[in-house]
């Protein structure tokens, strides 16, 4: 929903009514993940996507109808190849998606301003919405959860407390998903389904080494939605002008900078670290620290000879074979890349494959689903 949030806020702020469709559950080879949204504005224009094109027309019509009816209740609609209309509406990719469609206005979502303010300030915030069953008095009700408080209610203090606690857990992990409860918040129940949409700050990509390859990696990292930092101890090379796509450029010894970020709790399980200096005096102390952190990815650039020398130095500094096994080196997938831009694509491909459990193989030669929930999937 982050993709449509600014447009939605403009409609909300002007006093208009929008139809919003949000993917809340997926099965098999669904093209979009939970949280993907489409907005239908009062003028009929559509923003965002729930299926990458597969069922956009059907969802657009449903969202338009819901927005146009002043008394319309939300609708939970499933689309998939098992439905009679699936091929007619275009969902032939083998996936099944469940979409929650609702009206959004100042009246139906009075807390939207708080959500937008939190997202713009970089504060984690979650929106929890009861999406089932449709005959429940709590259907369509929502809560907004931040670290410092909660807005809204489901009408039960126990349910509110349970959802707030669980939503904060999802938010800390940067995850969006559906939770199930009994009618009064019992965690072993399944009478109610509550969808939690997490708006965590963007995951971080920290690129060490102010070289031309780093500029290309920063650019593709920004394109992927990461908050990108470039760090190098050499001030003459680490300049914002050389890295226009980085969110920040830092002049500091790499291991000292990473230590400071860990202490400040600005490194988490979604962070990716790309070590491109291939200079032992920078690499080794940095990797000793990095390979002991619970981050998503640690990759290091260098030839195979450099890699073997690096491993020997890291073993001398006490790293175990398990810790060394977390190092992706030489960095990237085997794409035959030569230029900085091609190498950046190779590194990005490895990060994506690791995040979602991909193999890196050619899709035309692989059986099974194209889309999957990998070990680091959110």
Tab-separated table of C-alpha atoms in Angstrom:
chain	number	residue	atom	x	y	z
A	1	UNK	CA	0.000	0.000	0.000
A	2	UNK	CA	3.016	2.272	0.372
A	3	UNK	CA	2.947	2.723	-3.446
A	4	UNK	CA	-0.513	4.323	-3.354
A	5	UNK	CA	-0.308	6.061	0.010
A	6	UNK	CA	0.447	9.575	-1.253
A	7	UNK	CA	-2.379	9.452	-3.814
A	8	UNK	CA	-4.758	8.032	-1.215
A	9	UNK	CA	-3.855	10.772	1.241
A	10	UNK	CA	-4.614	13.468	-1.334
A	11	UNK	CA	-8.113	12.021	-1.860
A	12	UNK	CA	-8.622	11.639	1.903
A	13	UNK	CA	-7.368	15.153	2.666
A	14	UNK	CA	-9.711	16.673	0.057
A	15	UNK	CA	-12.721	14.933	1.626
A	16	UNK	CA	-13.160	12.455	-1.233
A	17	UNK	CA	-13.922	8.740	-1.188
A	18	UNK	CA	-11.573	6.173	-2.752
A	19	UNK	CA	-11.947	2.481	-3.389
A	20	UNK	CA	-8.905	0.561	-2.162
A	21	UNK	CA	-8.175	-3.084	-2.970
A	22	UNK	CA	-5.421	-4.822	-1.004
A	23	UNK	CA	-3.987	-8.307	-1.462
A	24	UNK	CA	-4.339	-9.993	1.932
A	25	UNK	CA	-3.547	-13.633	1.147
A	26	UNK	CA	-1.891	-15.557	-1.669
A	27	UNK	CA	-1.419	-19.181	-2.649
A	28	UNK	CA	0.798	-20.936	-5.199
A	29	UNK	CA	2.381	-18.761	-7.898
A	30	UNK	CA	0.628	-15.484	-7.061
A	31	UNK	CA	2.262	-12.526	-8.849
A	32	UNK	CA	2.041	-9.969	-5.976
A	33	UNK	CA	2.602	-10.354	-2.253
A	34	UNK	CA	0.217	-9.446	0.593
A	35	UNK	CA	0.039	-5.685	1.024
A	36	UNK	CA	0.044	-4.880	-2.696
A	37	UNK	CA	-2.770	-2.372	-3.339
A	38	UNK	CA	-4.801	-0.656	-6.043
A	39	UNK	CA	-6.482	2.687	-5.507
A	40	UNK	CA	-9.468	3.896	-7.536
A	41	UNK	CA	-9.765	7.665	-7.111
A	42	UNK	CA	-13.056	9.620	-7.333
A	43	UNK	CA	-12.313	10.543	-10.947
A	44	UNK	CA	-11.921	6.889	-11.891
A	45	UNK	CA	-8.148	6.831	-12.295
A	46	UNK	CA	-6.359	3.753	-10.976
A	47	UNK	CA	-3.039	3.739	-9.092
A	48	UNK	CA	-1.106	0.642	-8.091
A	49	UNK	CA	-1.592	-3.037	-8.830
A	50	UNK	CA	-2.800	-6.164	-7.067
A	51	UNK	CA	-1.785	-8.787	-9.613
A	52	UNK	CA	0.745	-7.399	-12.052
A	53	UNK	CA	-1.989	-7.229	-14.671
A	54	UNK	CA	-3.781	-10.550	-14.215
A	55	UNK	CA	-7.039	-9.463	-12.562
A	56	UNK	CA	-6.709	-5.690	-12.586
A	57	UNK	CA	-9.914	-5.155	-14.610
A	58	UNK	CA	-12.107	-7.223	-12.302
A	59	UNK	CA	-10.648	-5.643	-9.163
A	60	UNK	CA	-10.984	-2.148	-10.641
A	61	UNK	CA	-14.710	-2.695	-11.265
A	62	UNK	CA	-15.261	-4.040	-7.762
A	63	UNK	CA	-13.348	-1.164	-6.130
A	64	UNK	CA	-15.269	1.359	-8.240
A	65	UNK	CA	-18.601	-0.140	-7.162
A	66	UNK	CA	-17.624	-0.201	-3.475
A	67	UNK	CA	-16.449	3.427	-3.578
A	68	UNK	CA	-19.589	4.630	-5.358
A	69	UNK	CA	-22.098	3.173	-2.854
A	70	UNK	CA	-22.323	5.357	0.286
A	71	UNK	CA	-23.453	2.407	2.397
A	72	UNK	CA	-21.178	-0.232	0.884
A	73	UNK	CA	-19.483	-2.668	3.227
A	74	UNK	CA	-16.001	-4.008	2.492
A	75	UNK	CA	-15.730	-7.086	0.276
A	76	UNK	CA	-13.300	-10.000	0.570
A	77	UNK	CA	-12.934	-11.542	-2.890
A	78	UNK	CA	-10.854	-14.515	-4.017
A	79	UNK	CA	-9.490	-14.919	-7.533
A	80	UNK	CA	-7.810	-18.067	-8.783
A	81	UNK	CA	-7.587	-20.707	-11.485
A	82	UNK	CA	-10.004	-22.919	-9.584
A	83	UNK	CA	-12.773	-20.351	-10.085
A	84	UNK	CA	-15.017	-20.578	-13.149
A	85	UNK	CA	-14.225	-16.986	-14.091
A	86	UNK	CA	-10.469	-17.224	-13.568
A	87	UNK	CA	-9.455	-17.637	-17.180
A	88	UNK	CA	-11.962	-15.029	-18.292
A	89	UNK	CA	-10.449	-12.398	-15.998
A	90	UNK	CA	-6.888	-13.370	-16.787
A	91	UNK	CA	-5.454	-15.161	-13.723
A	92	UNK	CA	-3.885	-17.959	-15.729
A	93	UNK	CA	-0.516	-17.942	-13.963
A	94	UNK	CA	-1.555	-20.668	-11.529
A	95	UNK	CA	-1.869	-18.460	-8.449
A	96	UNK	CA	-4.725	-17.592	-6.125
A	97	UNK	CA	-5.095	-14.199	-4.481
A	98	UNK	CA	-7.523	-12.901	-1.886
A	99	UNK	CA	-8.311	-9.195	-2.120
A	100	UNK	CA	-9.963	-6.979	0.500
A	101	UNK	CA	-11.829	-4.055	-1.083
A	102	UNK	CA	-13.026	-1.109	1.005
A	103	UNK	CA	-14.020	2.525	0.969
A	104	UNK	CA	-11.440	4.926	2.340
A	105	UNK	CA	-12.438	8.417	3.419
A	106	UNK	CA	-12.134	10.671	6.440
A	107	UNK	CA	-15.210	8.954	7.852
A	108	UNK	CA	-14.145	5.335	7.294
A	109	UNK	CA	-10.437	5.780	8.069
A	110	UNK	CA	-9.979	8.756	10.414
A	111	UNK	CA	-6.483	7.562	11.416
A	112	UNK	CA	-5.018	7.744	7.891
A	113	UNK	CA	-3.371	11.090	8.618
A	114	UNK	CA	-1.483	9.512	11.518
A	115	UNK	CA	-0.321	6.654	9.297
A	116	UNK	CA	0.955	9.018	6.601
A	117	UNK	CA	2.731	11.185	9.171
A	118	UNK	CA	4.497	8.138	10.621
A	119	UNK	CA	5.556	6.825	7.207
A	120	UNK	CA	6.905	10.213	6.138
A	121	UNK	CA	8.828	10.535	9.397
A	122	UNK	CA	10.326	7.072	9.006
A	123	UNK	CA	8.557	5.713	12.099
A	124	UNK	CA	7.373	2.072	11.966
A	125	UNK	CA	3.574	1.850	11.879
A	126	UNK	CA	1.130	-0.999	11.240
A	127	UNK	CA	-2.509	-0.990	10.162
A	128	UNK	CA	-4.542	-3.987	11.382
A	129	UNK	CA	-7.917	-4.619	9.706
A	130	UNK	CA	-10.500	-7.319	10.441
A	131	UNK	CA	-11.075	-8.966	7.031
A	132	UNK	CA	-13.244	-11.951	8.010
A	133	UNK	CA	-15.864	-13.150	8.633
A	134	UNK	CA	-18.147	-10.708	6.845
A	135	UNK	CA	-20.972	-11.225	9.361
A	136	UNK	CA	-18.808	-10.268	12.347
A	137	UNK	CA	-19.536	-6.895	14.003
A	138	UNK	CA	-15.762	-6.328	13.868
A	139	UNK	CA	-15.550	-6.810	10.085
A	140	UNK	CA	-13.816	-3.843	8.462
A	141	UNK	CA	-12.768	-2.307	11.778
A	142	UNK	CA	-9.112	-1.344	12.111
A	143	UNK	CA	-6.381	-0.309	14.508
A	144	UNK	CA	-3.236	1.731	13.871
A	145	UNK	CA	-0.296	0.505	15.916
A	146	UNK	CA	2.905	2.399	16.646
A	147	UNK	CA	5.537	1.723	19.257
A	148	UNK	CA	4.178	4.490	21.449
A	149	UNK	CA	0.448	3.859	21.184
A	150	UNK	CA	-2.640	2.565	19.410
A	151	UNK	CA	-5.523	4.303	17.615
A	152	UNK	CA	-8.836	2.595	16.918
A	153	UNK	CA	-10.418	-0.513	18.414
A	154	UNK	CA	-12.026	-3.816	17.521
A	155	UNK	CA	-14.461	-3.474	20.401
A	156	UNK	CA	-12.698	-5.856	22.787
A	157	UNK	CA	-9.839	-4.839	25.066
A	158	UNK	CA	-8.369	-8.358	25.028
A	159	UNK	CA	-8.530	-8.553	21.237
A	160	UNK	CA	-7.024	-5.074	20.914
A	161	UNK	CA	-4.126	-6.017	23.201
A	162	UNK	CA	-3.445	-9.292	21.367
A	163	UNK	CA	-3.480	-7.652	17.923
A	164	UNK	CA	-1.286	-4.760	19.089
A	165	UNK	CA	1.323	-7.133	20.547
A	166	UNK	CA	1.387	-9.378	17.481
A	167	UNK	CA	1.387	-6.444	15.055
A	168	UNK	CA	4.439	-4.979	16.774
A	169	UNK	CA	6.173	-8.329	16.311
A	170	UNK	CA	5.411	-8.320	12.579
A	171	UNK	CA	6.470	-4.686	12.345
A	172	UNK	CA	9.828	-5.388	13.994
A	173	UNK	CA	10.483	-8.031	11.333
A	174	UNK	CA	9.196	-5.816	8.522
A	175	UNK	CA	6.521	-8.388	7.702
A	176	UNK	CA	2.927	-8.105	6.504
A	177	UNK	CA	0.427	-10.927	6.999
A	178	UNK	CA	-2.875	-12.303	8.313
A	179	UNK	CA	-3.389	-13.302	11.960
A	180	UNK	CA	-6.223	-15.370	13.426
A	181	UNK	CA	-7.979	-15.020	16.781
A	182	UNK	CA	-10.933	-16.178	18.759
A	183	UNK	CA	-13.808	-13.696	19.212
A	184	UNK	CA	-12.180	-12.183	22.302
A	185	UNK	CA	-8.547	-12.288	21.217
A	186	UNK	CA	-7.810	-15.953	21.917
A	187	UNK	CA	-4.666	-16.761	19.927
A	188	UNK	CA	-5.663	-20.388	19.376
A	189	UNK	CA	-8.958	-19.379	17.809
A	190	UNK	CA	-9.729	-18.805	14.159
A	191	UNK	CA	-13.073	-17.027	14.336
A	192	UNK	CA	-11.541	-13.731	13.171
A	193	UNK	CA	-8.959	-12.958	10.495
A	194	UNK	CA	-6.974	-9.736	10.978
A	195	UNK	CA	-4.721	-8.451	8.217
A	196	UNK	CA	-1.672	-6.515	9.436
A	197	UNK	CA	-0.076	-4.195	6.881
A	198	UNK	CA	3.374	-3.160	8.103
A	199	UNK	CA	4.988	0.118	7.118
A	200	UNK	CA	8.536	-0.377	8.332
A	201	UNK	CA	11.303	1.984	7.234
A	202	UNK	CA	13.037	0.758	4.073
A	203	UNK	CA	15.616	-1.973	4.557
A	204	UNK	CA	19.218	-0.806	4.412
A	205	UNK	CA	21.920	-1.546	1.876
A	206	UNK	CA	25.387	-0.515	3.046
A	207	UNK	CA	28.017	-0.478	0.320
A	208	UNK	CA	31.628	-0.379	1.502
A	209	UNK	CA	34.204	0.935	-0.949
A	210	UNK	CA	33.838	4.148	-2.961
A	211	UNK	CA	34.634	2.663	-6.366
A	212	UNK	CA	32.833	2.745	-9.718
A	213	UNK	CA	31.215	-0.621	-8.999
A	214	UNK	CA	29.798	0.863	-5.783
A	215	UNK	CA	28.096	3.639	-7.753
A	216	UNK	CA	26.303	1.057	-9.899
A	217	UNK	CA	25.349	-1.057	-6.854
A	218	UNK	CA	24.012	2.040	-5.065
A	219	UNK	CA	21.898	2.863	-8.097
A	220	UNK	CA	20.319	-0.584	-8.358
A	221	UNK	CA	19.917	-0.766	-4.573
A	222	UNK	CA	17.940	2.468	-4.654
A	223	UNK	CA	15.837	1.076	-7.510
A	224	UNK	CA	15.071	-2.001	-5.369
A	225	UNK	CA	13.795	0.229	-2.556
A	226	UNK	CA	16.728	0.071	-0.158
A	227	UNK	CA	17.997	2.997	1.879
A	228	UNK	CA	21.521	3.056	0.469
A	229	UNK	CA	24.654	4.141	2.332
A	230	UNK	CA	28.124	4.245	0.749
A	231	UNK	CA	31.013	4.149	3.216
A	232	UNK	CA	34.750	4.555	2.632
A	233	UNK	CA	37.615	5.853	4.757
A	234	UNK	CA	39.034	7.887	1.853
A	235	UNK	CA	37.403	11.316	1.742
A	236	UNK	CA	38.703	12.079	-1.723
A	237	UNK	CA	36.619	9.236	-3.168
A	238	UNK	CA	33.613	9.173	-0.805
A	239	UNK	CA	31.720	12.208	-2.079
A	240	UNK	CA	27.979	12.682	-2.736
A	241	UNK	CA	28.732	13.851	-6.283
A	242	UNK	CA	30.222	10.451	-7.163
A	243	UNK	CA	27.233	8.590	-5.683
A	244	UNK	CA	24.085	10.522	-6.621
A	245	UNK	CA	21.799	7.536	-6.010
A	246	UNK	CA	22.994	6.910	-2.451
A	247	UNK	CA	20.891	8.283	0.391
A	248	UNK	CA	24.063	9.079	2.306
A	249	UNK	CA	27.818	8.933	1.795
A	250	UNK	CA	29.946	8.432	4.901
A	251	UNK	CA	33.677	8.965	5.371
A	252	UNK	CA	34.800	6.504	8.045
A	253	UNK	CA	36.717	3.259	8.426
A	254	UNK	CA	34.174	0.601	7.408
A	255	UNK	CA	34.332	-1.542	10.557
A	256	UNK	CA	34.050	1.519	12.805
A	257	UNK	CA	31.035	2.776	10.895
A	258	UNK	CA	29.313	-0.628	11.082
A	259	UNK	CA	30.063	-0.878	14.817
A	260	UNK	CA	28.409	2.487	15.351
A	261	UNK	CA	25.339	1.536	13.326
A	262	UNK	CA	24.961	-1.725	15.265
A	263	UNK	CA	25.243	0.130	18.569
A	264	UNK	CA	22.610	2.626	17.379
A	265	UNK	CA	20.340	-0.297	16.385
A	266	UNK	CA	20.207	0.809	12.763
A	267	UNK	CA	21.188	-2.637	11.438
A	268	UNK	CA	18.642	-5.461	11.441
A	269	UNK	CA	17.734	-8.760	9.818
A	270	UNK	CA	16.790	-7.041	6.543
A	271	UNK	CA	20.109	-5.232	6.103
A	272	UNK	CA	22.383	-6.189	3.199
A	273	UNK	CA	26.126	-5.492	3.295
A	274	UNK	CA	28.154	-5.275	0.082
A	275	UNK	CA	31.913	-5.185	0.637
A	276	UNK	CA	33.538	-3.932	-2.566
A	277	UNK	CA	36.907	-2.600	-1.344
A	278	UNK	CA	38.868	-5.897	-1.841
A	279	UNK	CA	41.617	-4.453	0.356
A	280	UNK	CA	42.521	-6.565	3.422
A	281	UNK	CA	43.071	-3.613	5.740
A	282	UNK	CA	39.445	-2.585	5.156
A	283	UNK	CA	37.810	-5.952	4.408
A	284	UNK	CA	39.075	-8.183	7.185
A	285	UNK	CA	38.083	-6.173	10.304
A	286	UNK	CA	34.774	-5.324	8.621
A	287	UNK	CA	33.947	-8.947	7.747
A	288	UNK	CA	34.954	-10.197	11.199
A	289	UNK	CA	32.145	-8.039	12.542
A	290	UNK	CA	29.671	-8.434	9.669
A	291	UNK	CA	29.693	-12.246	9.563
A	292	UNK	CA	28.690	-12.375	13.231
A	293	UNK	CA	25.644	-10.149	12.721
A	294	UNK	CA	22.107	-11.460	11.991
A	295	UNK	CA	21.841	-9.531	8.717
A	296	UNK	CA	20.205	-10.702	5.487
A	297	UNK	CA	23.273	-10.723	3.255
A	298	UNK	CA	27.037	-10.252	3.364
A	299	UNK	CA	28.836	-10.263	0.018
A	300	UNK	CA	32.445	-9.407	-0.774
A	301	UNK	CA	34.054	-8.568	-4.118
A	302	UNK	CA	37.311	-10.044	-5.302
A	303	UNK	CA	38.939	-12.728	-7.422
A	304	UNK	CA	39.039	-16.337	-6.312
A	305	UNK	CA	42.653	-15.819	-5.195
A	306	UNK	CA	41.552	-12.788	-3.169
A	307	UNK	CA	38.733	-14.857	-1.707
A	308	UNK	CA	41.078	-17.640	-0.554
A	309	UNK	CA	43.478	-15.139	0.985
A	310	UNK	CA	40.540	-13.404	2.696
A	311	UNK	CA	39.276	-16.687	4.157
A	312	UNK	CA	42.719	-17.486	5.560
A	313	UNK	CA	42.910	-14.080	7.247
A	314	UNK	CA	39.398	-14.426	8.668
A	315	UNK	CA	40.207	-17.868	10.086
A	316	UNK	CA	43.297	-16.388	11.743
A	317	UNK	CA	40.991	-13.835	13.373
A	318	UNK	CA	38.851	-16.591	14.852
A	319	UNK	CA	35.855	-16.906	12.552
A	320	UNK	CA	34.267	-20.356	12.513
A	321	UNK	CA	33.412	-22.323	9.389
A	322	UNK	CA	29.722	-21.669	10.075
A	323	UNK	CA	30.348	-17.925	10.155
A	324	UNK	CA	32.482	-18.097	7.017
A	325	UNK	CA	29.682	-20.048	5.326
A	326	UNK	CA	27.519	-16.919	5.456
A	327	UNK	CA	29.919	-15.007	3.204
A	328	UNK	CA	28.851	-14.673	-0.436
A	329	UNK	CA	32.196	-14.394	-2.180
A	330	UNK	CA	33.030	-13.817	-4.951
A	331	UNK	CA	29.948	-11.607	-4.771
A	332	UNK	CA	26.996	-12.031	-7.152
A	333	UNK	CA	25.554	-14.667	-9.479
A	334	UNK	CA	27.358	-16.073	-12.499
A	335	UNK	CA	25.913	-13.868	-15.245
A	336	UNK	CA	29.170	-13.293	-17.091
A	337	UNK	CA	29.049	-9.665	-15.924
A	338	UNK	CA	31.938	-7.372	-16.859
A	339	UNK	CA	30.902	-3.720	-16.506
A	340	UNK	CA	30.009	-2.085	-13.166
A	341	UNK	CA	26.352	-1.980	-14.226
A	342	UNK	CA	26.301	-5.654	-15.194
A	343	UNK	CA	28.065	-6.565	-11.959
A	344	UNK	CA	25.461	-4.602	-9.992
A	345	UNK	CA	22.718	-6.653	-11.672
A	346	UNK	CA	24.577	-9.828	-10.693
A	347	UNK	CA	24.807	-8.704	-7.042
A	348	UNK	CA	21.147	-7.644	-6.961
A	349	UNK	CA	20.133	-11.005	-8.462
A	350	UNK	CA	21.983	-12.866	-5.710
A	351	UNK	CA	20.311	-10.754	-3.016
A	352	UNK	CA	16.863	-11.424	-4.495
A	353	UNK	CA	17.554	-15.157	-4.885
A	354	UNK	CA	18.706	-15.442	-1.275
A	355	UNK	CA	15.737	-13.439	-0.009
A	356	UNK	CA	13.114	-15.573	-1.739
A	357	UNK	CA	14.857	-18.936	-1.937
A	358	UNK	CA	15.540	-18.750	-5.674
A	359	UNK	CA	18.082	-20.982	-7.390
A	360	UNK	CA	19.487	-18.509	-9.901
A	361	UNK	CA	18.784	-21.002	-12.674
A	362	UNK	CA	17.212	-20.160	-16.043
A	363	UNK	CA	13.424	-20.208	-15.525
A	364	UNK	CA	12.734	-21.945	-18.832
A	365	UNK	CA	14.765	-24.921	-17.577
A	366	UNK	CA	13.192	-25.117	-14.092
A	367	UNK	CA	9.929	-26.781	-13.090
A	368	UNK	CA	7.684	-25.649	-10.249
A	369	UNK	CA	6.308	-22.279	-9.163
A	370	UNK	CA	7.924	-19.052	-10.336
A	371	UNK	CA	6.986	-17.098	-7.202
A	372	UNK	CA	7.793	-18.527	-3.804
A	373	UNK	CA	8.085	-17.511	-0.158
A	374	UNK	CA	11.774	-17.849	0.614
A	375	UNK	CA	13.564	-18.143	3.954
A	376	UNK	CA	14.017	-14.377	4.134
A	377	UNK	CA	10.641	-13.509	2.605
A	378	UNK	CA	8.583	-10.838	4.330
